XYZ file of C-alpha atoms in Angstrom:
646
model
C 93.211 119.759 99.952
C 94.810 120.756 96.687
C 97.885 122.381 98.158
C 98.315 119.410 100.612
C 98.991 117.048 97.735
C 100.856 118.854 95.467
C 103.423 119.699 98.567
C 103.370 116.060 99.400
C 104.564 115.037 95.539
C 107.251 117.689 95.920
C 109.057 116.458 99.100
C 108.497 113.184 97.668
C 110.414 113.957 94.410
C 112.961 115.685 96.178
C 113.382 113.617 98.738
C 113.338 110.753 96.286
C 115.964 112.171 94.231
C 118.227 112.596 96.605
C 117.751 109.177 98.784
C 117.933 106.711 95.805
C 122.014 106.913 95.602
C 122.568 106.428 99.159
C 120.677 103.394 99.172
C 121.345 100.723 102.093
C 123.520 97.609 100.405
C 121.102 94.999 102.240
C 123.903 92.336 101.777
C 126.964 94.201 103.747
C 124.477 96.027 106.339
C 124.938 93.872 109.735
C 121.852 92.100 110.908
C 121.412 95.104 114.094
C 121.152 97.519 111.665
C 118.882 95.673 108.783
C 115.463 96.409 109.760
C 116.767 100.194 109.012
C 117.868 99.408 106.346
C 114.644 98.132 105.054
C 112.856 100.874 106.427
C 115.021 103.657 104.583
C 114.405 101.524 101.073
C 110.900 101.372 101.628
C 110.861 104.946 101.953
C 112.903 105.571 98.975
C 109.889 103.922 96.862
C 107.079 105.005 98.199
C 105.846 107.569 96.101
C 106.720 105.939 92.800
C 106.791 102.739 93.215
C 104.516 101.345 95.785
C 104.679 97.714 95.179
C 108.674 98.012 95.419
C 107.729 99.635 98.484
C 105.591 97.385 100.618
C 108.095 94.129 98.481
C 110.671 95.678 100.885
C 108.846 96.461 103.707
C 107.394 93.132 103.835
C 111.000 91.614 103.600
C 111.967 93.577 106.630
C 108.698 92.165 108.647
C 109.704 88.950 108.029
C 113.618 89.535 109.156
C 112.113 91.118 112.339
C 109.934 88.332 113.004
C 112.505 85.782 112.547
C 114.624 87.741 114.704
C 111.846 88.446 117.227
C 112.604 91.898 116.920
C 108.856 93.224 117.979
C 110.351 96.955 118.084
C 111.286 96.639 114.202
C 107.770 94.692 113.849
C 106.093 97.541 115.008
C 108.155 100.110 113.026
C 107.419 98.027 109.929
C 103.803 97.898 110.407
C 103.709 101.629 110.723
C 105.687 101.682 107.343
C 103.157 99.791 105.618
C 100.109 102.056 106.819
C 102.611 104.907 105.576
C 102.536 103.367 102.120
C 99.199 102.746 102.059
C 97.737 106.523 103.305
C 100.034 107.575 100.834
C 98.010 105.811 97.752
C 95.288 106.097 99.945
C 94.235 102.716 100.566
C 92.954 104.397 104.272
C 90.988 101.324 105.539
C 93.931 99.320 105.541
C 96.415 102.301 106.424
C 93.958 102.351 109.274
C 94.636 98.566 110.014
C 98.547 98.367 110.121
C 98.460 101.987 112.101
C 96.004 100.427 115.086
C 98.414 96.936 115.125
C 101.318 99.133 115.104
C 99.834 101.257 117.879
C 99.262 98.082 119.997
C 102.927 97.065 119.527
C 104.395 100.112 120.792
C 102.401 99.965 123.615
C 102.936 97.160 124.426
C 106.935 97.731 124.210
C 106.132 100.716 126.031
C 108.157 102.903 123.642
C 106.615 106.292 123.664
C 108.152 107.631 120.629
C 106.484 105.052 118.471
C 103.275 106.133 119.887
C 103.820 109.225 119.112
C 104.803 108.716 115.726
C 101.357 106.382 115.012
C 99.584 109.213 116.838
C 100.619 111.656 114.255
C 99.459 109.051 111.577
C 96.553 108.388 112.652
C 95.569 112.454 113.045
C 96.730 112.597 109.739
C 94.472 109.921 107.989
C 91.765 110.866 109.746
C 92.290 114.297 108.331
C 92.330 113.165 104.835
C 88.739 111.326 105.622
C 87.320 115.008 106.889
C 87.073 113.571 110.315
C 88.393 116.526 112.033
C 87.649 115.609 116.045
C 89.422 112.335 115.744
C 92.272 113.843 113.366
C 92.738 116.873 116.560
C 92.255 114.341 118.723
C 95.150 112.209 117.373
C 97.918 114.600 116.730
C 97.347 116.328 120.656
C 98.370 113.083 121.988
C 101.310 112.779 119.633
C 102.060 116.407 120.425
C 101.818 115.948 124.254
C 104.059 112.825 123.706
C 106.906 114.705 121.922
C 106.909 117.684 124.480
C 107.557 115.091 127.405
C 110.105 113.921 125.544
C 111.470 117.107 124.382
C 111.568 115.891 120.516
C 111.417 118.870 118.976
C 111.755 117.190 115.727
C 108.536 115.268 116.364
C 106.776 118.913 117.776
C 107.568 120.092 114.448
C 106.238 117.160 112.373
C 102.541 117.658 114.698
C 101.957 121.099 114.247
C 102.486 120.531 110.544
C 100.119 117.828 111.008
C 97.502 119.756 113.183
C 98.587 122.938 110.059
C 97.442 120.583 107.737
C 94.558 119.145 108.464
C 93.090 122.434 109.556
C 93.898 123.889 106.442
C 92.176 120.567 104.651
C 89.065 121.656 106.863
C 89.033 125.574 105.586
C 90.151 127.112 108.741
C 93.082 129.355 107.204
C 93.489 130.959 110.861
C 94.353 127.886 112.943
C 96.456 126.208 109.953
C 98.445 129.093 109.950
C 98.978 129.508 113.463
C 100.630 125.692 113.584
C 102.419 126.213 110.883
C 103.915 129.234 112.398
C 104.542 127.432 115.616
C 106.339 124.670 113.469
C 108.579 127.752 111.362
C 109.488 128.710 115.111
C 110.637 125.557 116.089
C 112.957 125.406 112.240
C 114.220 128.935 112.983
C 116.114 127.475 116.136
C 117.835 124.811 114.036
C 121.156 125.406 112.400
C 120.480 123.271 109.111
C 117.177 123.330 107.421
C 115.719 120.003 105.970
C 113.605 119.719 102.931
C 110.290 119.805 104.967
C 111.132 123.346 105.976
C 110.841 124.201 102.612
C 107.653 123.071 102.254
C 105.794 123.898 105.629
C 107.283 127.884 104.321
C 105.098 127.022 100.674
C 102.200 125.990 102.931
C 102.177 129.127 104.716
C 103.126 131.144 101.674
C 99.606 129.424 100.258
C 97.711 129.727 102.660
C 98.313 133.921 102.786
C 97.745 133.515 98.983
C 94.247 132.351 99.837
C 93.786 135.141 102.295
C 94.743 137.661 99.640
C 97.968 138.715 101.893
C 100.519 138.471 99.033
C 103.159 140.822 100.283
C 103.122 138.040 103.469
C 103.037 135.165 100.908
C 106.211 136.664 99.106
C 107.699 136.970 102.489
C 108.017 133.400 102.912
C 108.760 132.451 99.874
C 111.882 134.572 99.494
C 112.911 133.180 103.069
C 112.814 129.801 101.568
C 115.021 131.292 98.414
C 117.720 132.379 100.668
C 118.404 129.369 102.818
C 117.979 127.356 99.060
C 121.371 129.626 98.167
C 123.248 126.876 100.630
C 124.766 124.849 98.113
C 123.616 121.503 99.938
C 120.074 122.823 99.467
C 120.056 124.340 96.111
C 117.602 121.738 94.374
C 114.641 123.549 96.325
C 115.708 126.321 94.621
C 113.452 126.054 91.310
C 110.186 125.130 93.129
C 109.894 127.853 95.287
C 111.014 129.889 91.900
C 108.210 128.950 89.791
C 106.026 129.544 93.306
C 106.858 133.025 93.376
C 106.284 133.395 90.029
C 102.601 132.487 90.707
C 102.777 135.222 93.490
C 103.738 138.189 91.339
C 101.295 136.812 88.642
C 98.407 137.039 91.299
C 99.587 140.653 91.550
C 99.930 141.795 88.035
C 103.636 142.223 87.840
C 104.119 140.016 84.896
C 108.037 141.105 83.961
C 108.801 139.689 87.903
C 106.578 136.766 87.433
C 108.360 136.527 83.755
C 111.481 136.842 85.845
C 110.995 134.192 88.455
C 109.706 131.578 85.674
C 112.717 131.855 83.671
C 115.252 131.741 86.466
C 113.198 128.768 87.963
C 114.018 127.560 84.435
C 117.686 127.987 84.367
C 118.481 126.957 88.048
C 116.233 123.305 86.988
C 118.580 123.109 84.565
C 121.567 123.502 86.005
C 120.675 120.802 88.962
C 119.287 118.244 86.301
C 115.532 118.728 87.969
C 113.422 118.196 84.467
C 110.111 118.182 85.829
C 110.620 121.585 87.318
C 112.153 123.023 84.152
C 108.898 121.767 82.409
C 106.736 123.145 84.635
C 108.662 126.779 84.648
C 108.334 126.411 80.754
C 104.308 125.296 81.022
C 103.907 129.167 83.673
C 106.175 131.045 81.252
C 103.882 130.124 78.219
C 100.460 130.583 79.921
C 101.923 134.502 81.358
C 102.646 134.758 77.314
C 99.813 132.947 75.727
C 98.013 136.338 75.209
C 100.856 138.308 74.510
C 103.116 136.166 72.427
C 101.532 132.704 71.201
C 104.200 131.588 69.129
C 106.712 131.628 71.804
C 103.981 130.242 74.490
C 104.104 127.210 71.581
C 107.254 127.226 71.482
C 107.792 126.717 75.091
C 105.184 124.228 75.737
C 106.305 121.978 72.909
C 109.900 122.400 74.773
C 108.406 121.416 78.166
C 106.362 118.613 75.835
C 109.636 116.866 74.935
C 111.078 116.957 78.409
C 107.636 115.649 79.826
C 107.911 112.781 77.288
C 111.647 112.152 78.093
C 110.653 111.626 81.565
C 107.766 109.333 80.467
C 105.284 111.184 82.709
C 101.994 111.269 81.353
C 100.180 113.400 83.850
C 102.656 116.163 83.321
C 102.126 115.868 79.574
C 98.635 115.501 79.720
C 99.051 119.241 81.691
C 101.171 120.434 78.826
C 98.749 119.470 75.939
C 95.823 120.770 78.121
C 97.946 124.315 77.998
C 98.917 124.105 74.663
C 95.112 123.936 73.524
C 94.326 126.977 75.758
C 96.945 128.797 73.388
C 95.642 127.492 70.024
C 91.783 128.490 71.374
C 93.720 132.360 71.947
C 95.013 131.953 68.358
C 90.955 130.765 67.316
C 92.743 127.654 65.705
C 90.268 125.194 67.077
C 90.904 122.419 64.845
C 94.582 122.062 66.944
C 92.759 122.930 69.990
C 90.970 120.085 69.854
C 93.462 117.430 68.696
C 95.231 118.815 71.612
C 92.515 118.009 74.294
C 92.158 114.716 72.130
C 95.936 114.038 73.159
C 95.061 115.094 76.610
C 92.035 112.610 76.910
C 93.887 109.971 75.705
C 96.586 110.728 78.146
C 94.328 110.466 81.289
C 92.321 107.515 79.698
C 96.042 105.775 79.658
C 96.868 106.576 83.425
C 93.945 105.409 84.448
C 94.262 101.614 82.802
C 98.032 101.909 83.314
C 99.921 98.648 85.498
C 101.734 100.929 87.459
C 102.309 101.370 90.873
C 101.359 104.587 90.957
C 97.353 104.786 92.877
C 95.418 107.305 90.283
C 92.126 108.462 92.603
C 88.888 108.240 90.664
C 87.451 111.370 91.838
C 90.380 113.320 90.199
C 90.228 111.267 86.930
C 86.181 111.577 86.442
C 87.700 115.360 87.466
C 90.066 115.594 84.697
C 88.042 113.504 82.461
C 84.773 115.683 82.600
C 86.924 118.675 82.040
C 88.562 117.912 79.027
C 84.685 116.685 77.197
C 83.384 119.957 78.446
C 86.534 121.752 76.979
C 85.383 119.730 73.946
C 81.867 120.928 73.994
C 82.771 124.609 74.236
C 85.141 124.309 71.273
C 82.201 122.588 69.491
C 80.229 125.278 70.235
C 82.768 128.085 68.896
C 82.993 126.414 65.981
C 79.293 125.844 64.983
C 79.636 129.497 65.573
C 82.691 131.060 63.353
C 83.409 127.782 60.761
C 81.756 126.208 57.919
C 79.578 122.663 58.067
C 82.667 121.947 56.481
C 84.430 121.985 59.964
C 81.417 120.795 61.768
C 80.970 118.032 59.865
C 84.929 117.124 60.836
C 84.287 117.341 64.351
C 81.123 115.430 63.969
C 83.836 112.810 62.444
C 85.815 112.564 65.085
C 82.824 112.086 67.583
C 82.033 109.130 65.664
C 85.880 107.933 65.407
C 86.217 108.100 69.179
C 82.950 106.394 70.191
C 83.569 103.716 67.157
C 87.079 103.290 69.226
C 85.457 103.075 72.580
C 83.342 100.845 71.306
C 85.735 98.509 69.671
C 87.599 98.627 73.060
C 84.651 97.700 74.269
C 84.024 94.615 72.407
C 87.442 93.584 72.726
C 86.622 93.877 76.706
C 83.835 91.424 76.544
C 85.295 89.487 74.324
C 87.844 88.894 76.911
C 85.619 88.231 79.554
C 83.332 85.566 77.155
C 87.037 83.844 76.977
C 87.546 83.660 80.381
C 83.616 82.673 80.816
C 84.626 79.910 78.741
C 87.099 78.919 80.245
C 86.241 78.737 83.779
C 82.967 76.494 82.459
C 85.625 74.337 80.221
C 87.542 73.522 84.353
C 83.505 73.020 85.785
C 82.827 70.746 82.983
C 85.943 69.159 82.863
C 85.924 68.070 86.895
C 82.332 67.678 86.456
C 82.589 65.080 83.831
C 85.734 63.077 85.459
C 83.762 63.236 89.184
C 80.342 61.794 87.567
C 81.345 59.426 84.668
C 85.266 58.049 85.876
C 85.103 58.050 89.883
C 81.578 57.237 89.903
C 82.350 54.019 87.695
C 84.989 52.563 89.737
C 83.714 53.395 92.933
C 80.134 51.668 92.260
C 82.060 48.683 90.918
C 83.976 48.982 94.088
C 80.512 49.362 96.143
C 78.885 46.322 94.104
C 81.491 43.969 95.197
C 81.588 45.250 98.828
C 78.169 43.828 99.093
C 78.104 40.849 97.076
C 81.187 40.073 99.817
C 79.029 40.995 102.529
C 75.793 39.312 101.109
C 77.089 35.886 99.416
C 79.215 32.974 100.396
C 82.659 32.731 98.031
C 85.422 30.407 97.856
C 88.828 31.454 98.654
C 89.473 31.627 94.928
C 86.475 33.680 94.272
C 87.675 36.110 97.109
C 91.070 36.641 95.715
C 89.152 37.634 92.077
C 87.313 39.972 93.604
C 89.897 41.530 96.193
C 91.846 41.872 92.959
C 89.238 43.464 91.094
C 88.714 45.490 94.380
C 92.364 46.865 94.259
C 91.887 47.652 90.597
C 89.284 49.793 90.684
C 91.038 51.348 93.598
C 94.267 51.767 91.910
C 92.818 53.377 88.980
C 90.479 55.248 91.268
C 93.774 57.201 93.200
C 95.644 57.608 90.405
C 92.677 59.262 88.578
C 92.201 61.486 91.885
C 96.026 62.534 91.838
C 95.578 63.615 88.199
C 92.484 65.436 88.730
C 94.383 67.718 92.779
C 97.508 68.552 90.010
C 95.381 69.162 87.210
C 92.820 71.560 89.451
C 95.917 72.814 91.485
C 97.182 73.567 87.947
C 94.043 75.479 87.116
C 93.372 77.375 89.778
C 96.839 78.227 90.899
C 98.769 78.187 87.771
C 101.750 76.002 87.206
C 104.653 77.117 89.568
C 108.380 76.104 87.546
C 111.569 75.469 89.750
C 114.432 75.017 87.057
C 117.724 73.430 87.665
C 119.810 71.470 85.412
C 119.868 67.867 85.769
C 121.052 64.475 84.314
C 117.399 62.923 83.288
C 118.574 59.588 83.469
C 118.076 58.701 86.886
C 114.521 60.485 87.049
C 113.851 57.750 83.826
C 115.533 54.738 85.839
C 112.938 55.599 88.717
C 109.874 55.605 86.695
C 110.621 52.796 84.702
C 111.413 50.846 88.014
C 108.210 52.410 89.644
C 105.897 50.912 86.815
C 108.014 47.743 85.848
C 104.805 45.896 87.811
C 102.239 47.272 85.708
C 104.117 46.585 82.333
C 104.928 42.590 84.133
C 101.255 41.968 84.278
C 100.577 42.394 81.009
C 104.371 40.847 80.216
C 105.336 43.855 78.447
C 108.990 44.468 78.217
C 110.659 47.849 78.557
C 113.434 49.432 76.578
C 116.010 52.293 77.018
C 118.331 54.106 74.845
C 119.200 57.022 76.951
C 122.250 58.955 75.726
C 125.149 59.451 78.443
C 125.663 62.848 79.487
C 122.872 64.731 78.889
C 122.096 67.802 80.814
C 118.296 69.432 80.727
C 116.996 72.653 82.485
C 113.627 72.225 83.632
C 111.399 71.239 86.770
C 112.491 68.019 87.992
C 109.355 66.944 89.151
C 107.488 68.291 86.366
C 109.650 66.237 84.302
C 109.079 63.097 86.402
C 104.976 62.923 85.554
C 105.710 63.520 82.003
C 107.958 60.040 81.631
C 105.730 58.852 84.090
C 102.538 59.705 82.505
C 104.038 59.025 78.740
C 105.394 55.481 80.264
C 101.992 54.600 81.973
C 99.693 55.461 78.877
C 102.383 53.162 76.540
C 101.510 50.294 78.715
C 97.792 50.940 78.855
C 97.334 50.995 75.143
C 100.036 48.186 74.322
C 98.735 44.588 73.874
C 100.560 41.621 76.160
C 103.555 40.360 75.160
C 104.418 43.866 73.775
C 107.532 46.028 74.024
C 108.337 49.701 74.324
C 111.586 51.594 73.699
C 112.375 54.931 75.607
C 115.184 57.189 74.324
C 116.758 60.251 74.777
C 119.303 62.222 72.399
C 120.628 65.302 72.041
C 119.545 67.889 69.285
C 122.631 70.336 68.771
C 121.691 73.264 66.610
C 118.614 73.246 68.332
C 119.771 73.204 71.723
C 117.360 70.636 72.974
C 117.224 66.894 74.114
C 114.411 64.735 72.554
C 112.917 62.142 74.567
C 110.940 59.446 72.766
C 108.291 56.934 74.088
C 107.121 54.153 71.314
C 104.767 51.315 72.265
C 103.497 48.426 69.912
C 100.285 49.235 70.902
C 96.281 49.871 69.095
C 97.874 53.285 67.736
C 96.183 56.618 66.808
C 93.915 57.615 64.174
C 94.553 60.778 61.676
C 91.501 62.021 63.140
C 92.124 61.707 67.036
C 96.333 63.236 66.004
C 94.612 66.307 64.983
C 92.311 66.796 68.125
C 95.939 66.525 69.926
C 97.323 69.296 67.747
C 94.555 71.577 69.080
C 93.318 70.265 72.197
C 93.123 66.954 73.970
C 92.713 63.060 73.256
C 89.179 61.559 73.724
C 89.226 59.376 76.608
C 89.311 55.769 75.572
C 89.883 51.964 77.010
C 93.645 50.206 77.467
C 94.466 46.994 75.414
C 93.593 45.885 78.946
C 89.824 47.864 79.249
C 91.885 50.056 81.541
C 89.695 53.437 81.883
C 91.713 56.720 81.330
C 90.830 60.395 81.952
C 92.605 62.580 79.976
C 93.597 64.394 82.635
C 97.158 63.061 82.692
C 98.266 63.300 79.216
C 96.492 67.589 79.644
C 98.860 68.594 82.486
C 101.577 66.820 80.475
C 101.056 69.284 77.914
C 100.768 72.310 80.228
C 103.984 70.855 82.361
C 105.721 70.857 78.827
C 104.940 74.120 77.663
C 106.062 75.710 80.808
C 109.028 74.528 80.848
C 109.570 75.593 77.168
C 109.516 72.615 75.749
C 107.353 70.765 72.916
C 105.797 67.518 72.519
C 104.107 66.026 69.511
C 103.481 62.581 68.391
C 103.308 60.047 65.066
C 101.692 57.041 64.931
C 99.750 54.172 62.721
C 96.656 52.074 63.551
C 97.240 48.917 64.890
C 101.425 49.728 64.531
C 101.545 51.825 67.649
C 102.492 55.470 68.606
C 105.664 57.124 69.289
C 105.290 60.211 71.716
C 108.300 63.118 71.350
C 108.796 65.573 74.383
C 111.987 68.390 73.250
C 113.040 70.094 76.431
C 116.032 73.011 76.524
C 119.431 71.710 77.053
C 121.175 72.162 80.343
């Protein structure tokens, strides 16, 4: 299993490397040719950055489908079981593989089968299920020989090569993987997956203890790497043979190998491979020569940090404290496997797109304390308390760390506890205290109607009551879906620039009937030519909700002024909404500053939520704006909204 993943991240790097450039252009690339297109992007990302990877592959589906292109469907679907096996997300690899599957059957297109044949035989492989993985890849094989693909032969019997070697059984890996070398051997060019099915057979006589075999194949793959369209294979297999004449004790040709794996990295720009030819050339010297192993490791340290790979450093420190333990300075030792534990603790809460697999974490993890725990125990042995009583320290630093991480963790989660019963409180509250008001009103005269005899007069009261309660019934429920949408969904902005004007005109016109019944009059000083960037309709409720609160709270026979001007050096328009109304205490202004208003009664008894004048805050702060207010008791209240310029 270990050899099948490190080959995988090797074609993936190299193939990587070299596929990035030649990128598709998605906007010149003719529709016939687009679901390609997609397909070879998708690829390009799949080992580094998955969610790039299934963003693309996902765009392509939904070309296809708009095309009705079930072919490309199908091809996409296998993609996305590709990306997924990859990070091994296998039950839904499994998923897209059996739709794709379907799809090519039903197209009847053979080669597709084939090709989700060979995936499936490979998944199952990965999940040790070794009948259904054989099973699998022969019908893919007997697929590709009807068709004469020898391409696709090749890809099965690296398949049926791999899985078999997954499963322990060296002899029939090997004898696929020399039926797939026999099918390369009749091709004029060599791609990069020749290079690795000859490391896969090079490992596997490793394992057998056939080195002179395993050299064989290695130095095969070194001579068709001297092609100069091939040459950045060169350094891997270089640092692989090293490994080879390490296992048999020639340490001046493993020396050799390292540093010309070393030189020829360089000279193709491959840094991961010239750190990794420095990390072999210090542990061959880390017995010999422990300054220079240092020396090279802290080399490969800085390239490993240039290329922001913490894995690979994580390696690196892990070597460097094997050198400091053969120089008995433990105290570096350990602040080296400190480093190294930090490292993997970082990968593993990373937001990458990079899958880390838990069993090779706890792996790496449980090595690194038990590296720990033998240095502890050297120490107790050849140092002072003096030094014991430092390590002790750092025990106590690390758990005191992990345990302020810790609290920090459920402090988190208590805020988001809170939260969540702030919303069930909130909808609680409006659902039992403001619907259930108005509609028991609304229920009481429904049966006094029913029950009782009324005038004409007395009917029009009540039907006007009626559509009161109603009224303020709906508009409390359409504050309460955005409010909850809000919540639950988070506020989605659209921003455009726009002349507010005629979003001002409508509202006023829209609630001139409320402000007539209580014969307020309405006021605007909007400045011509103004231009704001926001979300229209987010936007629209705030004037609407700032507009509808001034005439709740302003006594009859009242006024209100709305305005609008432009702030300059602070590149911001100011809208302004000032009533004549009961005002705002000192008190209630500084519950706005930090929270919400208390609900309270209109100049009218009109019943308000809250709810509006709380999603005009969150509309306003997502759209990068601010809003705060002045106001006297019994003068009235002037609301301010500042929102960016256009």
């Amino acid at each position: 299993m270990r050899y099948f993943f490190v080959l995988l991240n090797f074609l993936a790097v190299v193939a990587f490397a070299q596929q990035r450039p030649q990128l598709p252009n998605l906007k010149t690339t003719p529709d016939s040719r687009k679901v390609q297109a997609y397909i070879t992007i998708s690829k390009a990302f799949e080992a580094s950055q998955p969610d790039s990877a299934v963003h693309y592959a996902n765009e392509g589906m939904r070309f296809a489908e708009k095309r009705k292109d079930q072919n490309g469907q199908a091809q996409l679907l296998l993609r996305l079981g590709n990306i997924n096996a990859t990070h091994r997300h296998t039950d839904l690899a499994r998923r897209f593989y059996n739709e794709s599957l379907t799809m090519f059957r039903r197209l009847r297109d053979a080669e597709g089968v084939a090709r989700t044949y060979d995936a499936l035989g490979l998944l199952d492989g990965t999940e040790k299920n070794l009948p259904a993985a054989t099973q699998n890849l022969h019908e893919a094989l007997k697929l590709y020989k009807n068709k004469r693909d020898s391409s696709g032969i090749i890809e099965t019997y690296e398949g049926l090569g791999r899985v078999y070697a997954q499963k322990g059984d060296t002899e029939k890996a090997l004898s696929y993987y020399l039926r797939a070398l026999d099918y390369y051997h009749h091709h004029k060019t060599k791609p990069e997956a020749y290079f690795v099915l000859l490391e896969n057979i090079s490992n596997i006589y490793q394992k057998k203890g056939n080195t002179a075999a395993a050299m064989h194949y290695l130095k095969e793959g070194l001579d068709n790497s001297k092609q100069q369209a091939l040459r950045d294979t060169e350094p891997h297999l270089l640092n692989e043979e090293g490994k080879v004449f390490e296992q048999t004790h020639d340490q001046l040709k493993a020396l050799s190998a390292y540093k010309e794996a070393f030189a020829e990295a360089k000279r193709y720009k491959q840094p991961e491979e010239q750190a990794q030819a420095l990390i072999n050339i210090a542990a061959l010297l880390k017995k010999q020569d422990t300054k220079t192993s240092l020396s090279d490791l802290k080399l490969a340290l800085n390239i490993a940090k240039g290329l922001k790979q913490p894995q690979l450093e994580a390696n690196i420190y892990k070597a460097m404290a094997g050198v400091y333990q053969q120089e008995k300075n433990y105290r570096e030792a350990m602040e080296a496997l400190e480093e190294q534990h930090r490292l993997l603790d970082s990968l593993l809460q990373a937001d990458t797109a990079k899958d880390i697999a838990s069993l090779d974490s706890s792996y790496a993890l449980e090595s690194s304390r038990e590296k720990i725990g033998n240095l502890e125990d050297i120490n107790r042995k050849e140092r002072t308390e003096l030094i014991l009583g430092l390590i002790i320290l750092v025990i106590v630093i690390i758990m005191l760390i992990g345990l302020v991480v810790y609290l920090r963790k459920i402090k988190r989660l208590n805020e988001e506890l809170r939260n969540s019963n702030r919303i069930k409180d909130t909808l609680f509250s409006v659902i039992g205290h403001d619907l259930k008001g108005p509609a028991g009103s609304a229920a009481q005269l429904f049966e006094l109607m029913e029950t009782e005899e009324f005038t004409e007069e007395e009917l029009r009261g009540m039907i006007a009551e009626l559509r009161k309660q109603t009224t303020a019934s709906l508009e409390l429920l359409k504050a309460l879906f955005e409010w909850g949408k809000a919540q639950l969904q988070g506020i989605k902005v659209n921003p455009s620039d726009f002349d507010p004007k005629p979003v001002i005109a409508r509202t006023i016109h829209l609630l001139s009937a409320q402000a007539a019944q209580k014969n307020i009059s309405i006021d605007e000083k909007i400045a011509e030519y103004l231009l704001i960037h926001a979300d229209a309709d987010h936007f629209e409720f705030i004037i609407r909700n700032l507009l509808s609160n001034a005439i709740k709270f302003t006594y009859n026979g009242g006024s209100i002024q709305l305005a609008a001007n432009l702030v300059t050096d602070k590149k911001e328009v100011v809208f302004s909404v000032s009533d004549s109304g009961i005002g705002i205490s000192k008190a209630q202004q500084q519950v706005f500053l930090s929270g919400n208003l208390n609900v309270s009664f209109g100049t009218a008894k009109e019943k308000g939520s809250g709810l509006g004048l709380m999603l005009t805050k969150d509309f306003i702060k997502a759209n990068n704006g601010r809003i705060w207010l002045e106001s006297q008791e019994g003068t009235g209240t002037t609301f301010y909204v500042a929102l960016p310029v256009g």
